[in-house]
Coordinates of C-alpha atoms in Angstrom, one line a residue:
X275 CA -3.9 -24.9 -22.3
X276 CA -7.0 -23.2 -24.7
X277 CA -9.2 -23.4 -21.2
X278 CA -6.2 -21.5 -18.9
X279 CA -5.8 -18.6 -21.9
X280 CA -9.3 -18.3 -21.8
X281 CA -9.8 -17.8 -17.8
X282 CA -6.7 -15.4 -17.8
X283 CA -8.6 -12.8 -20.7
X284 CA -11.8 -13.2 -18.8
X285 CA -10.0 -12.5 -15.5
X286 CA -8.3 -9.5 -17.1
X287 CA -11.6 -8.1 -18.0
X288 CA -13.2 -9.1 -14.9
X289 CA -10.2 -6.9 -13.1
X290 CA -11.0 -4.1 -14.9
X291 CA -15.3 -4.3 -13.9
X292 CA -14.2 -4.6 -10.5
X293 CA -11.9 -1.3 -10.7
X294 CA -15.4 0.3 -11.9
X295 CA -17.4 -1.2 -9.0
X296 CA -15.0 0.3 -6.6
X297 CA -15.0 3.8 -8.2
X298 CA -18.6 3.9 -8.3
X299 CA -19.8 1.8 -5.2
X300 CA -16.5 2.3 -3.4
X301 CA -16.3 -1.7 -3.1
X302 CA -12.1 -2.2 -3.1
X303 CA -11.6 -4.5 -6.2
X304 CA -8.3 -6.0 -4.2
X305 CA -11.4 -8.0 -2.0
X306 CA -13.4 -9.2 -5.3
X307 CA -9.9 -10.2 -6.6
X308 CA -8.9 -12.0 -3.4
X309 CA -12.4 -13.4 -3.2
X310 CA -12.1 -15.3 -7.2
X311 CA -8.9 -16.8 -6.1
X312 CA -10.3 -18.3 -3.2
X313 CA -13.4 -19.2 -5.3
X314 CA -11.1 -20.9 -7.7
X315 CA -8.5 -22.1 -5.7
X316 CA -9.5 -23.6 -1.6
X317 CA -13.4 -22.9 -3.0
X318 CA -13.8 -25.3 -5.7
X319 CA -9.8 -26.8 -6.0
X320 CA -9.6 -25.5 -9.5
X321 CA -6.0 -23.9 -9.8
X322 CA -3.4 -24.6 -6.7
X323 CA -0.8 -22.2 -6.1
X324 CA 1.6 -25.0 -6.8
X325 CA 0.1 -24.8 -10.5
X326 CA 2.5 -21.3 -11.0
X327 CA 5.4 -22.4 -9.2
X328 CA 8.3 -20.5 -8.8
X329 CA 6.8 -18.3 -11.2
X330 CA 4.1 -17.2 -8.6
X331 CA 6.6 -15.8 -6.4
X332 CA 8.4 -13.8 -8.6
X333 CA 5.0 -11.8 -10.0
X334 CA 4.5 -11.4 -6.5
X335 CA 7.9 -9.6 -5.7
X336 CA 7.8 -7.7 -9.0
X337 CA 4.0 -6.7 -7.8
X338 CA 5.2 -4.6 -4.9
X339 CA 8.5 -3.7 -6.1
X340 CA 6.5 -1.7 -9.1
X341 CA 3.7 -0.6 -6.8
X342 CA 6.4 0.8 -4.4
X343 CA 8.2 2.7 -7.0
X344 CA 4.6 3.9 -8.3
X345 CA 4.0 5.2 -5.2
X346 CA 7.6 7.0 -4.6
X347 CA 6.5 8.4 -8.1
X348 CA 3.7 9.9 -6.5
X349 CA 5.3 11.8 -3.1
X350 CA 6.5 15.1 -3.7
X351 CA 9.5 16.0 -1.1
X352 CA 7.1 18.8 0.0
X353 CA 4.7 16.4 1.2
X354 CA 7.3 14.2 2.6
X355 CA 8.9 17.3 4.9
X356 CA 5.3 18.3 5.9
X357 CA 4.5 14.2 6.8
X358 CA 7.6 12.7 8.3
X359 CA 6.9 13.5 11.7
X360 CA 3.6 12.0 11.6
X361 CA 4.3 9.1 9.6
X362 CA 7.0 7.9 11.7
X363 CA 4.6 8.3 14.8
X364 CA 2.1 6.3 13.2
X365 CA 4.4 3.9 11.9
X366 CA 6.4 3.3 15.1
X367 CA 3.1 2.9 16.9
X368 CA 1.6 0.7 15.0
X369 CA 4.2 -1.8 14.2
X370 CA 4.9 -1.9 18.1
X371 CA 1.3 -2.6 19.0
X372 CA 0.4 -4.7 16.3
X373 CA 3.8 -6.7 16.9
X374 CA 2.8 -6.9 20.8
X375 CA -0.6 -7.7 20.4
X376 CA -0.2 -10.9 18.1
X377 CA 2.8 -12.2 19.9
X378 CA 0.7 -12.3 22.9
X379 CA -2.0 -14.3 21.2
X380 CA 0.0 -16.2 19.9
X381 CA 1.7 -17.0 22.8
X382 CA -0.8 -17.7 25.0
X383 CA -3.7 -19.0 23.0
X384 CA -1.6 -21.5 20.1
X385 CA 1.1 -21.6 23.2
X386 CA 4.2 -21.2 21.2
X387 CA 7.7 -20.1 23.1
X388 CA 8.2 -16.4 23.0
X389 CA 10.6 -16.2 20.3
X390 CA 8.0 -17.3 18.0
X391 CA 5.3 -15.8 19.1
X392 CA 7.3 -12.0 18.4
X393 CA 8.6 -14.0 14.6
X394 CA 4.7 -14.0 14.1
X395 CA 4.7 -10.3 15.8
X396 CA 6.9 -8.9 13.3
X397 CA 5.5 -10.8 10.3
X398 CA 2.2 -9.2 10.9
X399 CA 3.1 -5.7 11.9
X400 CA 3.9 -4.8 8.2
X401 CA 1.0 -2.8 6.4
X402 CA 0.8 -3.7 2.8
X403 CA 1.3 -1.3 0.2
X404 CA -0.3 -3.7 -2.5
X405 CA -3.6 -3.3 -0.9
X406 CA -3.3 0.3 0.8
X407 CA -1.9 2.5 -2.0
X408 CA -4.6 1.1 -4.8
X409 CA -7.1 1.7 -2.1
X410 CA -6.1 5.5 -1.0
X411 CA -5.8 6.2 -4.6
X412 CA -9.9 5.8 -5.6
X413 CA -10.4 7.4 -2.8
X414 CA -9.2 10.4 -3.6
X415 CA -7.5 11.1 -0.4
X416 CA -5.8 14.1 0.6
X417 CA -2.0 14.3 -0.6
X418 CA -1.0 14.9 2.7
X419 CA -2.8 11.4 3.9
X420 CA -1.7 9.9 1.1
X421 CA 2.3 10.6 1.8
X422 CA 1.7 9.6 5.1
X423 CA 0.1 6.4 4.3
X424 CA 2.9 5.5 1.4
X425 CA 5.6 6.2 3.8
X426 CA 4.0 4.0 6.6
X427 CA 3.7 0.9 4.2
X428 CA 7.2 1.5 3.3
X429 CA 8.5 1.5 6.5
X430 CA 6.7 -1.5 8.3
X431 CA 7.3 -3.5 5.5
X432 CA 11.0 -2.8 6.3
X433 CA 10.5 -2.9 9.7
X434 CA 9.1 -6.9 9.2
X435 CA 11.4 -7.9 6.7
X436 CA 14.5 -6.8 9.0
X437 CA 13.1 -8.5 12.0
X438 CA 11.4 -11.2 11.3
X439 CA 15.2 -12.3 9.5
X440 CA 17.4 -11.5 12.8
X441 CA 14.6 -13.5 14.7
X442 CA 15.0 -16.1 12.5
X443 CA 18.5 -16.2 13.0
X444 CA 17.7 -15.9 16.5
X445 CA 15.3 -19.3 16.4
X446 CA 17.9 -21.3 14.9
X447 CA 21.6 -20.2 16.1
X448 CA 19.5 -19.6 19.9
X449 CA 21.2 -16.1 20.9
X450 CA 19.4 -12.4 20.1
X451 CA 21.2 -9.4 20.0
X452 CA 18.8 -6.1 20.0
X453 CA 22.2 -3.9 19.5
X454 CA 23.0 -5.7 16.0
X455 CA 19.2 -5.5 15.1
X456 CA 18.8 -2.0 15.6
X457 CA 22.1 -1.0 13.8
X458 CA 21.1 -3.5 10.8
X459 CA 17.9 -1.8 10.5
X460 CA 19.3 2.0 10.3
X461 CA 21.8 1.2 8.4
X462 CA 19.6 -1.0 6.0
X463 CA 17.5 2.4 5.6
X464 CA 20.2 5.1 4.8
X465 CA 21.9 2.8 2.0
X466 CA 19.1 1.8 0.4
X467 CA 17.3 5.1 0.2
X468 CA 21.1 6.2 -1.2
X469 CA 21.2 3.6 -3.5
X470 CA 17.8 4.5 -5.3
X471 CA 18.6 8.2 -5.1
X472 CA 22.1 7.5 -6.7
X473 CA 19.8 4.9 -9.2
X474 CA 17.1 7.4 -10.3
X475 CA 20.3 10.1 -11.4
X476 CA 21.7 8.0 -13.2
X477 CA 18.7 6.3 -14.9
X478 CA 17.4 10.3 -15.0
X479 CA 20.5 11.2 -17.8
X480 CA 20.5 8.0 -19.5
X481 CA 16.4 8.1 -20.1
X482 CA 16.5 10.5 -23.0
X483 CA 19.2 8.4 -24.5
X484 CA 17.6 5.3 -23.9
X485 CA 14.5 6.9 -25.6
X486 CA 16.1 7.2 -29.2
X487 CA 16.4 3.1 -29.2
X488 CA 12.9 1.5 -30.3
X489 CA 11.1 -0.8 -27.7
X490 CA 12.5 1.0 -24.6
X491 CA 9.6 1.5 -22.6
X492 CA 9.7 -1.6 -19.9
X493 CA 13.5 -0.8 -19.6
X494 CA 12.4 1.5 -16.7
X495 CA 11.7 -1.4 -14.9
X496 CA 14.3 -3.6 -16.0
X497 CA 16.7 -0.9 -14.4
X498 CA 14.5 -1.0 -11.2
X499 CA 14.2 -5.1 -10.8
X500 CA 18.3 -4.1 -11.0
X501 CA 18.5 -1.9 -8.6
X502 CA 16.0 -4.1 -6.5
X503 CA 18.2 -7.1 -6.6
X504 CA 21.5 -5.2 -5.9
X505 CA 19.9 -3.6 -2.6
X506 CA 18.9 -6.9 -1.8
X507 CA 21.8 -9.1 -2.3
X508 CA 23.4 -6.8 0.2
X509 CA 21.2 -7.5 2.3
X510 CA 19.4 -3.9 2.4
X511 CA 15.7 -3.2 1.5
X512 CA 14.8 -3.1 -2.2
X513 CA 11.2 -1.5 -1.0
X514 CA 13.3 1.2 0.2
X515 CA 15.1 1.2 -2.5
X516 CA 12.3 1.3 -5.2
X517 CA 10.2 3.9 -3.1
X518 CA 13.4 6.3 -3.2
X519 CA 13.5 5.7 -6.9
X520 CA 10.6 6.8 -8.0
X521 CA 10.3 9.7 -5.4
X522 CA 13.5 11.4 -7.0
X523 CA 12.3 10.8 -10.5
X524 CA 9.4 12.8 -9.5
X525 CA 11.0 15.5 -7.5
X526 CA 14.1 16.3 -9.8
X527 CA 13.4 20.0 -10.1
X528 CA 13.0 20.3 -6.2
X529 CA 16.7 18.5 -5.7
X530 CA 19.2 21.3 -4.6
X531 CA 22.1 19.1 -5.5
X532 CA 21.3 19.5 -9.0
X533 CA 21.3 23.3 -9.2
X534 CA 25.1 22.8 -7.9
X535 CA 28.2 23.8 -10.3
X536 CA 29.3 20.4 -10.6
X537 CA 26.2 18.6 -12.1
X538 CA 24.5 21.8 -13.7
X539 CA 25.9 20.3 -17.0
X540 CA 24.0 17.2 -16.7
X541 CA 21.0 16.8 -18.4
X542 CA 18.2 15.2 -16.2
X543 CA 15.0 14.5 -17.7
X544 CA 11.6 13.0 -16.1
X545 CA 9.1 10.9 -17.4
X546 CA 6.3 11.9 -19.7
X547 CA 2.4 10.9 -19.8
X548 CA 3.3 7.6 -22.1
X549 CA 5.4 6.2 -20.2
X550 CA 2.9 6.9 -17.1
X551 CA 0.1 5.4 -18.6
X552 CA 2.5 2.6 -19.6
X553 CA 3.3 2.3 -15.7
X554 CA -0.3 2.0 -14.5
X555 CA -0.9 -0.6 -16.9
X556 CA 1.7 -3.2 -15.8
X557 CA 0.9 -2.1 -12.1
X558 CA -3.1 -2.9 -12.7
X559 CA -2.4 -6.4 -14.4
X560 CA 0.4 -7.4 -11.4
X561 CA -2.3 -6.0 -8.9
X562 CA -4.8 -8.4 -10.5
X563 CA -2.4 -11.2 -10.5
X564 CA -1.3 -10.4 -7.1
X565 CA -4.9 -10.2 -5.2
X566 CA -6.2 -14.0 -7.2
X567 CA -2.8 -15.5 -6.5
X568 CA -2.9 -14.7 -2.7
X569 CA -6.9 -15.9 -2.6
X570 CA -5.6 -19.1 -3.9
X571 CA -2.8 -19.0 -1.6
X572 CA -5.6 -19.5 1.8
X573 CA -6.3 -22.5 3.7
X574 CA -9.2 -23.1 5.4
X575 CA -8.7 -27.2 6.6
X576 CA -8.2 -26.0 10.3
X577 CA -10.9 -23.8 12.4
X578 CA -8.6 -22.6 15.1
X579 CA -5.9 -20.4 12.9
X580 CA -9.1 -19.1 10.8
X581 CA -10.6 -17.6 14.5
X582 CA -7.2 -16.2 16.1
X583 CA -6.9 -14.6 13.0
X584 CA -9.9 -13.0 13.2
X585 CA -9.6 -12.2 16.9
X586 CA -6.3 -10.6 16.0
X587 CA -7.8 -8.7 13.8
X588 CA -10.4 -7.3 15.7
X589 CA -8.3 -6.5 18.5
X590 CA -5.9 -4.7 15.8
X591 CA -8.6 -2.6 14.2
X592 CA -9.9 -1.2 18.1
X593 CA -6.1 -0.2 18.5
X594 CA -5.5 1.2 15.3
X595 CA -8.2 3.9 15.9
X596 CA -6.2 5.2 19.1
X597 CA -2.8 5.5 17.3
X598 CA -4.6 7.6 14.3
X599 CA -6.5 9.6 16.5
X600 CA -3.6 10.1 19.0
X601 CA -0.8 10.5 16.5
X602 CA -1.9 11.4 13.2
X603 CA -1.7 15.0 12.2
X604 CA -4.1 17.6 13.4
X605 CA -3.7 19.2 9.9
X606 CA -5.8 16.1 8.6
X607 CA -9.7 16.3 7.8
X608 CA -11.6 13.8 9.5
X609 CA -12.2 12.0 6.6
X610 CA -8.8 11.4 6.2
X611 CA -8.5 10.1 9.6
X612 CA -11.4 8.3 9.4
X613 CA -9.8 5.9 6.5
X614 CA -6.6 5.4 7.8
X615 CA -8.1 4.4 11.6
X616 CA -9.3 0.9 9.4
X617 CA -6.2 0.7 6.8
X618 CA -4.3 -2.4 8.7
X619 CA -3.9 -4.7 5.7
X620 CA -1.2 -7.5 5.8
X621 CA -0.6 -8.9 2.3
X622 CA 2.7 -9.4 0.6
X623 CA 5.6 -8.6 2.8
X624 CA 3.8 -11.5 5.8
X625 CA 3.0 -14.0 2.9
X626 CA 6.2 -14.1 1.8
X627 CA 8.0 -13.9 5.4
X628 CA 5.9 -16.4 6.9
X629 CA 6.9 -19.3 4.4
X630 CA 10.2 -18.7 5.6
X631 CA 10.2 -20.9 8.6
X632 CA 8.5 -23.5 7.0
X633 CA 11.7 -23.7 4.2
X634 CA 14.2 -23.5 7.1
X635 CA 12.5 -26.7 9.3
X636 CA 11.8 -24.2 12.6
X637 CA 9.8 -25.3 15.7
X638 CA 6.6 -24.2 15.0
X639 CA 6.7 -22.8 11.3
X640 CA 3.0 -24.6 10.3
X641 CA 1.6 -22.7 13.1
X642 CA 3.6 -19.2 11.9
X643 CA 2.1 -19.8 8.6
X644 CA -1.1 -20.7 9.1
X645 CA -1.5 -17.8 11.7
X646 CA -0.4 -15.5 9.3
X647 CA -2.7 -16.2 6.1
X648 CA -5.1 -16.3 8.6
X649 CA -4.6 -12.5 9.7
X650 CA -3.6 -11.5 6.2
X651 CA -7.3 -12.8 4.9
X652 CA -9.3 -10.9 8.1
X653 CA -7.1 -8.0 7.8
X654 CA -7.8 -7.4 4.0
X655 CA -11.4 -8.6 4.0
X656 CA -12.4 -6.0 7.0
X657 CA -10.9 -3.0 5.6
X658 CA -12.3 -3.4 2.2
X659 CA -15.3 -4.0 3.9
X660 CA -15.3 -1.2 6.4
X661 CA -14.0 1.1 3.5
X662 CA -17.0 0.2 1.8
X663 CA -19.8 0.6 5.0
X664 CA -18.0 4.0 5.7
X665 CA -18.6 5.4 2.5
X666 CA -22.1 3.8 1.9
X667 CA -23.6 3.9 5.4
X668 CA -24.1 5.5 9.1
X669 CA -20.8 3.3 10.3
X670 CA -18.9 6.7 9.4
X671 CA -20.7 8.6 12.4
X672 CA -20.3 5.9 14.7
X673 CA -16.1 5.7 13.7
X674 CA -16.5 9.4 14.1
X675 CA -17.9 9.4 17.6
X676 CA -15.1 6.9 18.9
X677 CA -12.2 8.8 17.4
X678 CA -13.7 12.0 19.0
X679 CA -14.0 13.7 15.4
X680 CA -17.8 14.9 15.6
X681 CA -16.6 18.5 15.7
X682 CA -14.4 18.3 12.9
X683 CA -17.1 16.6 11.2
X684 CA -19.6 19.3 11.9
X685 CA -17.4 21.6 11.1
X686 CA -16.8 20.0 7.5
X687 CA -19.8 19.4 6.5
X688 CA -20.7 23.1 7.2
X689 CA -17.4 24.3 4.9
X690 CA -19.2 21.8 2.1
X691 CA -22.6 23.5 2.9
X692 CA -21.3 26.7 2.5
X693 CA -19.1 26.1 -0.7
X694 CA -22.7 24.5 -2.0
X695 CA -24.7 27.3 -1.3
X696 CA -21.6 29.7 -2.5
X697 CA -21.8 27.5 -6.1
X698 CA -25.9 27.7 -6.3
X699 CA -25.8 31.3 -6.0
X700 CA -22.9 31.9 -8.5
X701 CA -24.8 29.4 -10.7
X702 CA -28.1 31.4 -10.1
X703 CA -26.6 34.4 -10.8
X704 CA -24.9 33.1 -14.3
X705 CA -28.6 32.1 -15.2
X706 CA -30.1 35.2 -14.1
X707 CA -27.4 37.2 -16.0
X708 CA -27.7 34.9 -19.5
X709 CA -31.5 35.9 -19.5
X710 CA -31.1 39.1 -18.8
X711 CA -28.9 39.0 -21.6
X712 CA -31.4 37.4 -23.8
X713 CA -34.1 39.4 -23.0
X714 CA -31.8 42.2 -24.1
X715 CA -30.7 40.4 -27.6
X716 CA -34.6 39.8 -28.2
X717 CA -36.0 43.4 -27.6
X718 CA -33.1 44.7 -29.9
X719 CA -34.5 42.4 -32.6
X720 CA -37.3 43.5 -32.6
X721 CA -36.9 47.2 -32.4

């Protein structure tokens, strides 16, 4: 017991060095994370995920119900007017391809049946927002990417969830029906996003209230694993749910309905820095749980799921690049496009998904599984990697030259040169003026 206390305050500690490395070497701390649990758990068979048991799953939903909401927290409905178009592109895109893509590998290279080769589809087409948002965050991205980035996690983890569910009821009752998919999923959408809205007012008037109590801080998120589990016993999306949350909380002085005669009585009130910083605490610590967990989480007994993954991968990265370059905004720098053309990380959403089959007995669930922890490891481990060589290395011109951005490029870097040169001059001309200056306050001393 002594020994487990004392590897989970060294771990803590160890999280926080690695959130250092990446701000200064632009290494992403969720691979140095990922990388100890496998260490510790398939590496040297220290800790097993069995070890947290049930309790591993539920800091793994809380982890990306809290990052979701801290991400609504951080979209203005500005920025979401301005990215919607885009985002949905981008999203729609890649989810199709990426669902495509690994059902057809997975058909015809493990040679599973259709159906289960798109339930593997779906599983993988979700971009995690446990690894993305943490990621776009150190990089200091522009809002506009970073909106457009929040809102495509959002949505393909929706996407997946909704899915992968009506293809598993597909699998076992034998009979798919597209119409009551696509009418589950729209309508899954609207009422969540209503139920958080509805959620944050009310949690909005009651906040000040709920402030004069001592020891009210975490209530925030009691309210939200609430609200989580409502949309979800429903059966609509609590990542919808929590990202609407949090966006309204942010955006209450931009909501018209507000202003109107019936509610202008109401007293609304945001949150402040405390409770902020308060926020990015618990989100750090469930990131850091999160990232160990799911490198403990990894198999590596069998070769041939370990290399489909990573052919998957591969194949995912070359088609990403097109769907940024042919979708994204022409509003965005090229250094914006440049990080999103590698941000295809699975994580959370597929982990969780792809145990499913294996709890219900389905034809071919080991395969699902193993199949997707194999693409959730590649898929993590290349864009940390390639986030890294593209900040550190000559990989960003060769990125640049297939996405067709070496004009914007040039045309960047000249904007910085000139800015530079603009700031050496002013800064010159401060110096120049300060001597003068002195030189004036010396010969008046002396006369």
């Amino acid at each position: 017991m002594h020994f487990d206390i004392l590897i989970l305050g060294l771990l803590i500690f160890v999280a926080h060095l690695f959130e250092a490395i990446f701000k200064k070497l632009k290494i992403p701390d969720v691979l140095l994370l990922m990388l100890i649990g496998i260490v510790i758990g398939p590496g040297f068979h220290l800790v097993s995920p069995q070890y947290f048991g049930q309790f591993g799953s539920v800091i793994t939903g809380i982890a990306l119900i809290v990052i979701l909401f801290d991400g609504g927290s951080h979209l203005s409905l500005h920025d979401l007017k301005e990215s919607l178009r885009t985002t949905l592109g981008l999203a729609l895109a890649t989810f199709l391809v990426s669902t495509v893509t690994v059902a057809a590998v997975s058909h015809y290279m493990i040679g599973l049946d259709w159906l289960s080769a798109s339930l593997i589809g779906v599983i993988c087409g979700a971009i995690s927002p446990v690894v993305v948002l943490p990621i776009i965050t150190a990089l200091n991205l522009s809002k506009s990417a970073q909106t457009v980035m929040t809102l495509e996690t959002a949505f393909t983890d929706v996407l997946a969830i909704i899915l992968a569910f009506s293809l598993i009821d597909a699998i076992s009752q034998g009979t798919l029906s597209p119409l009551k998919i696509g009418s589950k999923l729209l309508l899954s959408f609207f009422i969540a996003g209503l139920i958080g809205f509805a959620a944050a007012l009310i949690w909005s008037f009651l906040l000040n209230k709920v402030r004069q109590f001592p020891n009210t801080t975490f209530t925030t998120f009691a309210f939200l694993f609430i609200i989580y589990g409502i949309a979800e016993l429903f059966h609509f999306s609590g990542a919808i749910t929590c990202l609407a949350f949090g966006m309204t909380l942010s955006n209450l002085e931009r909501i018209k309905v507000l202003r109107t005669k019936y509610l202008e009585d109401f007293d609304f009130h945001a949150f402040d820095d405390d409770e902020h910083s308060f926020f990015s605490e618990i989100k750090f610590l469930l990131k850091t749980f999160f990232f160990i967990f799911l490198g403990m989480s990894f198999q590596f007994d069998q070769v041939e799921p370990i290399m489909i993954g990573l052919l998957i991968t591969i194949v995912l990265i070359l088609f990403r690049m097109i769907i940024v370059r042919l979708s994204a905004s022409k509003t965005m720098g090229y250094r914006e496009l440049l990080y999103m053309s590698v941000m295809i990380p699975k994580g959370l959403a597929s982990a969780v998904l792809a145990s499913i089959p294996l709890q219900l007995a389905l034809p071919h669930a080991t395969e699902i599984q193993m199949t997707t922890y194999s693409v959730i490891l590649w898929t993590i481990l290349f864009t940390s990697i390639l986030v890294f060589l593209i900040e550190k290395t000559s990989l960003e011109n060769v990125i640049v030259k297939i996405l067709g951005l070496s004009e914007q490029k040039e045309q960047s870097d000249l904007l910085n040169e000139s800015i530079y040169s603009e700031m050496n001059e002013s800064a010159d001309h401060k110096d120049k003026n300060r001597l003068e200056k002195n030189n004036e306050k010396n010969e008046n001393q002396s006369d």
